[in-house]
GROMACS .gro file of C-alpha atoms in nm:
model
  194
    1UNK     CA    1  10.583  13.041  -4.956
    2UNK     CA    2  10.286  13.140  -4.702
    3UNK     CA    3  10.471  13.488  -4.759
    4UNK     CA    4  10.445  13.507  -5.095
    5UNK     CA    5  10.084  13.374  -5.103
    6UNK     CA    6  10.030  13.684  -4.899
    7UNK     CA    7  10.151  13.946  -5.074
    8UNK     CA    8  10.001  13.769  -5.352
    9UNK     CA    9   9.670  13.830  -5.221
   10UNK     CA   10   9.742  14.196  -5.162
   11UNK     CA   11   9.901  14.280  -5.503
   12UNK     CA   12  10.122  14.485  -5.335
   13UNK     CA   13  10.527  14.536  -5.406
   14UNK     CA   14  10.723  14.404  -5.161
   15UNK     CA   15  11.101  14.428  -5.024
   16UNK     CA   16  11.139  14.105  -4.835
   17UNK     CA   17  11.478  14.077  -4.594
   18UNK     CA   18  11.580  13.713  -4.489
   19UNK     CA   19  11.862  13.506  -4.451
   20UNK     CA   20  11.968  13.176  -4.629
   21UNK     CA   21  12.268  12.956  -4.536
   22UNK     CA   22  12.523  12.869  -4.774
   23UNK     CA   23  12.681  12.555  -4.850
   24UNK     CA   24  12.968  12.599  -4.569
   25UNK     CA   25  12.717  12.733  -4.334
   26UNK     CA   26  12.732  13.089  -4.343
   27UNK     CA   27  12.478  13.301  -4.338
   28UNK     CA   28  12.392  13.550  -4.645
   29UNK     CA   29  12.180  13.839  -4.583
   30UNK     CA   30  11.945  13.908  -4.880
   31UNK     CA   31  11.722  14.162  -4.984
   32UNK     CA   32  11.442  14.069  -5.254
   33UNK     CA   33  11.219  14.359  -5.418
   34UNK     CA   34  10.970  14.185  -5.631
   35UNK     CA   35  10.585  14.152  -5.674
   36UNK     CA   36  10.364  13.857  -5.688
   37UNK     CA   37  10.188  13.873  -6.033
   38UNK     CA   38   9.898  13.595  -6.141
   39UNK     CA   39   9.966  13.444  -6.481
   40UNK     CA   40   9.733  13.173  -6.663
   41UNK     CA   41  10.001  12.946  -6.509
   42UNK     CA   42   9.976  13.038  -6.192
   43UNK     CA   43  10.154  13.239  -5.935
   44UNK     CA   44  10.513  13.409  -6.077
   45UNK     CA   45  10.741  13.603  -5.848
   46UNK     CA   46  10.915  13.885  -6.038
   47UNK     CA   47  11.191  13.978  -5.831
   48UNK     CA   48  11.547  14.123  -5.794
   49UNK     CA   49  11.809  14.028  -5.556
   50UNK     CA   50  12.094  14.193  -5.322
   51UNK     CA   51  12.321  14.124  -5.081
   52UNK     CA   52  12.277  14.307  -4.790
   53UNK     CA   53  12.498  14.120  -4.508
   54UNK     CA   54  12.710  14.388  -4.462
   55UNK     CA   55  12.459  14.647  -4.444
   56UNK     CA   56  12.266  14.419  -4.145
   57UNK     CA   57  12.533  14.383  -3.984
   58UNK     CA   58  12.666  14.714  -3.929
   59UNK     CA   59  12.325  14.818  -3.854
   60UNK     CA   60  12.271  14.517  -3.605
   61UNK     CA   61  12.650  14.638  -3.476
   62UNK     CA   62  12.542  15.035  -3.482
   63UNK     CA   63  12.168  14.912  -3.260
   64UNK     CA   64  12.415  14.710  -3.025
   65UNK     CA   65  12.604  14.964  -2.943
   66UNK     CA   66  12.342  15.235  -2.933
   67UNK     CA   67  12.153  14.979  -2.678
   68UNK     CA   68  12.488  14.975  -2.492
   69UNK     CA   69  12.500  15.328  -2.436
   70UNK     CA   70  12.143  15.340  -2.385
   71UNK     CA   71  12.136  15.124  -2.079
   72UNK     CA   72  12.486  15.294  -1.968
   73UNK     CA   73  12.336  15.664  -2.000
   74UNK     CA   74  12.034  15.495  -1.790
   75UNK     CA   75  12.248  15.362  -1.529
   76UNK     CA   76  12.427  15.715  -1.522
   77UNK     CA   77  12.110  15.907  -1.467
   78UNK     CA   78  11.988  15.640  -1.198
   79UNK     CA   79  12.310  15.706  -1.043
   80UNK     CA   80  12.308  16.077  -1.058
   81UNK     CA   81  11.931  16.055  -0.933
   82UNK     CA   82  12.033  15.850  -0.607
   83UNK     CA   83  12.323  16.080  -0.518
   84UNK     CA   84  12.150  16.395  -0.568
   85UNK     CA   85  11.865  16.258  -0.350
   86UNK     CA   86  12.078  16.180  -0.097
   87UNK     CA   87  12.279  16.456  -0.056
   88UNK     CA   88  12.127  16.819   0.059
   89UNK     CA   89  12.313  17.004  -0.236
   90UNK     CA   90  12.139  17.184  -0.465
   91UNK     CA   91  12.160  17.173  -0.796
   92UNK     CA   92  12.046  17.425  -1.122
   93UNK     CA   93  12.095  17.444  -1.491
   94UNK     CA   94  12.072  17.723  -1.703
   95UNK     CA   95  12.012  17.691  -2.064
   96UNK     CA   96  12.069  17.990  -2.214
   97UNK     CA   97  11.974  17.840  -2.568
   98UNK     CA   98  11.582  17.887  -2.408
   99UNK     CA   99  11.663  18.059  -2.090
  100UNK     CA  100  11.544  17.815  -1.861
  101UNK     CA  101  11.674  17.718  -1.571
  102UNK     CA  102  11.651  17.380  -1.386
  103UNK     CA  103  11.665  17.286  -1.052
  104UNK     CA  104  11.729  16.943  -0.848
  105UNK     CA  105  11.491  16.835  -0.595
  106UNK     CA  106  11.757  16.861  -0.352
  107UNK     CA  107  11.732  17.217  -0.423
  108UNK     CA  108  11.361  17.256  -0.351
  109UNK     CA  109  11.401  17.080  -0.051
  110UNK     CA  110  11.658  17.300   0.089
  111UNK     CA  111  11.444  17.597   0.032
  112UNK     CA  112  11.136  17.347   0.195
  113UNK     CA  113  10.982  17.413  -0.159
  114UNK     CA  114  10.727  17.178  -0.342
  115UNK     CA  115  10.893  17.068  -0.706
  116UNK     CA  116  10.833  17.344  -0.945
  117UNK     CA  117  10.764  17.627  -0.693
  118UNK     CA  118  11.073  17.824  -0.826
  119UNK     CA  119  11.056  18.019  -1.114
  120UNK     CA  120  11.235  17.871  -1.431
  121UNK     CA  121  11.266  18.159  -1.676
  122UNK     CA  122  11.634  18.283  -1.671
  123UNK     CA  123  11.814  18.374  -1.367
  124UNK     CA  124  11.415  18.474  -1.229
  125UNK     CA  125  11.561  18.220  -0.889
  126UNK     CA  126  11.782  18.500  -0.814
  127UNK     CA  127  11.467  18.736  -0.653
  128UNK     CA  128  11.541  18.466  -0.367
  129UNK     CA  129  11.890  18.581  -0.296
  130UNK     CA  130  11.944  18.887  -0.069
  131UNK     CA  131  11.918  19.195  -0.219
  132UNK     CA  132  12.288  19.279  -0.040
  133UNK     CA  133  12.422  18.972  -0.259
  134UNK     CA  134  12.226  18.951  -0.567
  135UNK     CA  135  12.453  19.221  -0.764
  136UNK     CA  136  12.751  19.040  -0.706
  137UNK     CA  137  12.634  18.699  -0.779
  138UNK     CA  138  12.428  18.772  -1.054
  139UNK     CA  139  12.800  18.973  -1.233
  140UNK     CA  140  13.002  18.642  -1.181
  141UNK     CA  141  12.718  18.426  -1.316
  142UNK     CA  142  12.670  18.698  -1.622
  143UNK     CA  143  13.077  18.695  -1.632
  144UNK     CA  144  13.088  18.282  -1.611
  145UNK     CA  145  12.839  18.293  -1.896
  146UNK     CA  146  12.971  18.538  -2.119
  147UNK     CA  147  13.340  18.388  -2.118
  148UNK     CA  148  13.505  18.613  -1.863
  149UNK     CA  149  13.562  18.377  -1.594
  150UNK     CA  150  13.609  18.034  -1.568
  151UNK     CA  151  13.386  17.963  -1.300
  152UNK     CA  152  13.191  18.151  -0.984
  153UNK     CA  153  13.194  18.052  -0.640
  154UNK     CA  154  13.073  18.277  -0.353
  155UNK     CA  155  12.881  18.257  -0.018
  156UNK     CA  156  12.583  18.459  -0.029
  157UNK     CA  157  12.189  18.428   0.159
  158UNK     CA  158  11.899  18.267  -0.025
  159UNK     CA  159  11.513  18.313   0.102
  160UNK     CA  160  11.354  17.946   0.220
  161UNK     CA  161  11.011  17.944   0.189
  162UNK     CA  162  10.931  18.052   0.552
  163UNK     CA  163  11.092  18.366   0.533
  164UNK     CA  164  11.416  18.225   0.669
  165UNK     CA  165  11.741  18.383   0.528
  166UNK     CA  166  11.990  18.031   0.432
  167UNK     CA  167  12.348  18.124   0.386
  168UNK     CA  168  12.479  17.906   0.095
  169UNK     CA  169  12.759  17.880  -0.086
  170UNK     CA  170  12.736  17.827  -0.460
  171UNK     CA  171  12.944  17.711  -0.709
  172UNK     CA  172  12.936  17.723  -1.100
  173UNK     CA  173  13.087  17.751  -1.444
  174UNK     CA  174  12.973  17.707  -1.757
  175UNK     CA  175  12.932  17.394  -1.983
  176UNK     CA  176  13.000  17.419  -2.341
  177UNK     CA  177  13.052  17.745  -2.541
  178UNK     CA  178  12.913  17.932  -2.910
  179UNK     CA  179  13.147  18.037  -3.189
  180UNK     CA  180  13.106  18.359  -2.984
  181UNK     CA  181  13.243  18.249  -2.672
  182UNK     CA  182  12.935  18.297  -2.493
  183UNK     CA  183  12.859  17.967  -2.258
  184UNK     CA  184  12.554  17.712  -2.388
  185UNK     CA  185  12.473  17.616  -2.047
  186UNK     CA  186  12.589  17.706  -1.679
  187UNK     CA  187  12.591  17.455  -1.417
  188UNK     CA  188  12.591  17.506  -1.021
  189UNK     CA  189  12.583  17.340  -0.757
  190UNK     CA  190  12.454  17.526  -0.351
  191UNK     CA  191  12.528  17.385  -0.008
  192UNK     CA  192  12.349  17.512   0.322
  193UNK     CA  193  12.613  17.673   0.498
  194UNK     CA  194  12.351  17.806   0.790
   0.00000   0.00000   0.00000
């Protein structure tokens, strides 16, 4: 009633969800669209009715499940957080939707890099590799991507930030592919070798 005395006072239309209990105990789901309207004898509720208890519940099904995946994506990312952090791997992502690449902070650390000091456009992290090495890695990579290979792995020297040549080996392949063939993504992970 204090509901309805509300939107009363408001004049406005109204959809109004709530649940009443039925002689055996159930519960019914109903949705009422209506409007408040004053008449000279009083208060009149102009409404019409549905029953929506399937409808909740699905939804109230689809937002459990959606809150189960939720918290299990969350507990996926924790756990891919804590065991990137504590291993010395590194790890980067190229997305060749935007051409950006990411990189772990594992990765930065091995290079004794702050976070973002590597450049993100592309393959741009390959003016760190050796210029004796960068042809050949940079082919497989291009290869991986393009649907030639299945995956890269080589040895080959990357530049730490104090001039230091690291010899690490890398391993890749793509992750996902276009109508074209062409990969979405490529994925790798680097290990100090030194």
């Amino acid at each position: 009633a204090r509901e309805l005395m509300a939107m009363a006072a408001s004049s406005q239309r109204y959809p109004l969800e709530f649940e009443i209990r039925r002689k055996d105990g159930t519960a019914l789901a109903c949705r009422y669209w209506g409007e408040v309207v004053q008449t000279p004898a009083g208060l009149r509720l102009i409404a019409a009715a549905e029953n929506v208890t399937e409808f909740r519940d699905e939804r109230l099904t689809r937002e459990a499940a959606l809150a189960k995946q939720d918290a299990a994506l969350r507990r996926s990312n924790e756990r891919f957080a804590l065991a990137m952090d504590a291993i010395s791997d590194g790890l980067w992502d190229w997305d060749l939707a935007t051409d950006t690449s990411y990189f772990s902070p594992g990765y930065y650390r091995m290079l004794g890099m702050a976070l973002g000091g590597l450049e993100t456009s592309g393959l741009g992290w390959l003016s760190r590799v050796h210029p004796d090495d960068r042809t050949s890695l940079e082919t497989a990579i291009r290869e991986c991507a393009a649907g030639h290979r299945t995956h890269f792995e080589g040895e080959y020297r990357l530049q730490a930030t104090s001039g230091a040549w690291l010899w690490v080996l890398g391993r890749g392949r793509p992750l996902g592919r276009d109508a074209q063939g062409q990969a979405l993504r490529v994925l790798a992970t680097q290990v100090d070798i030194t």
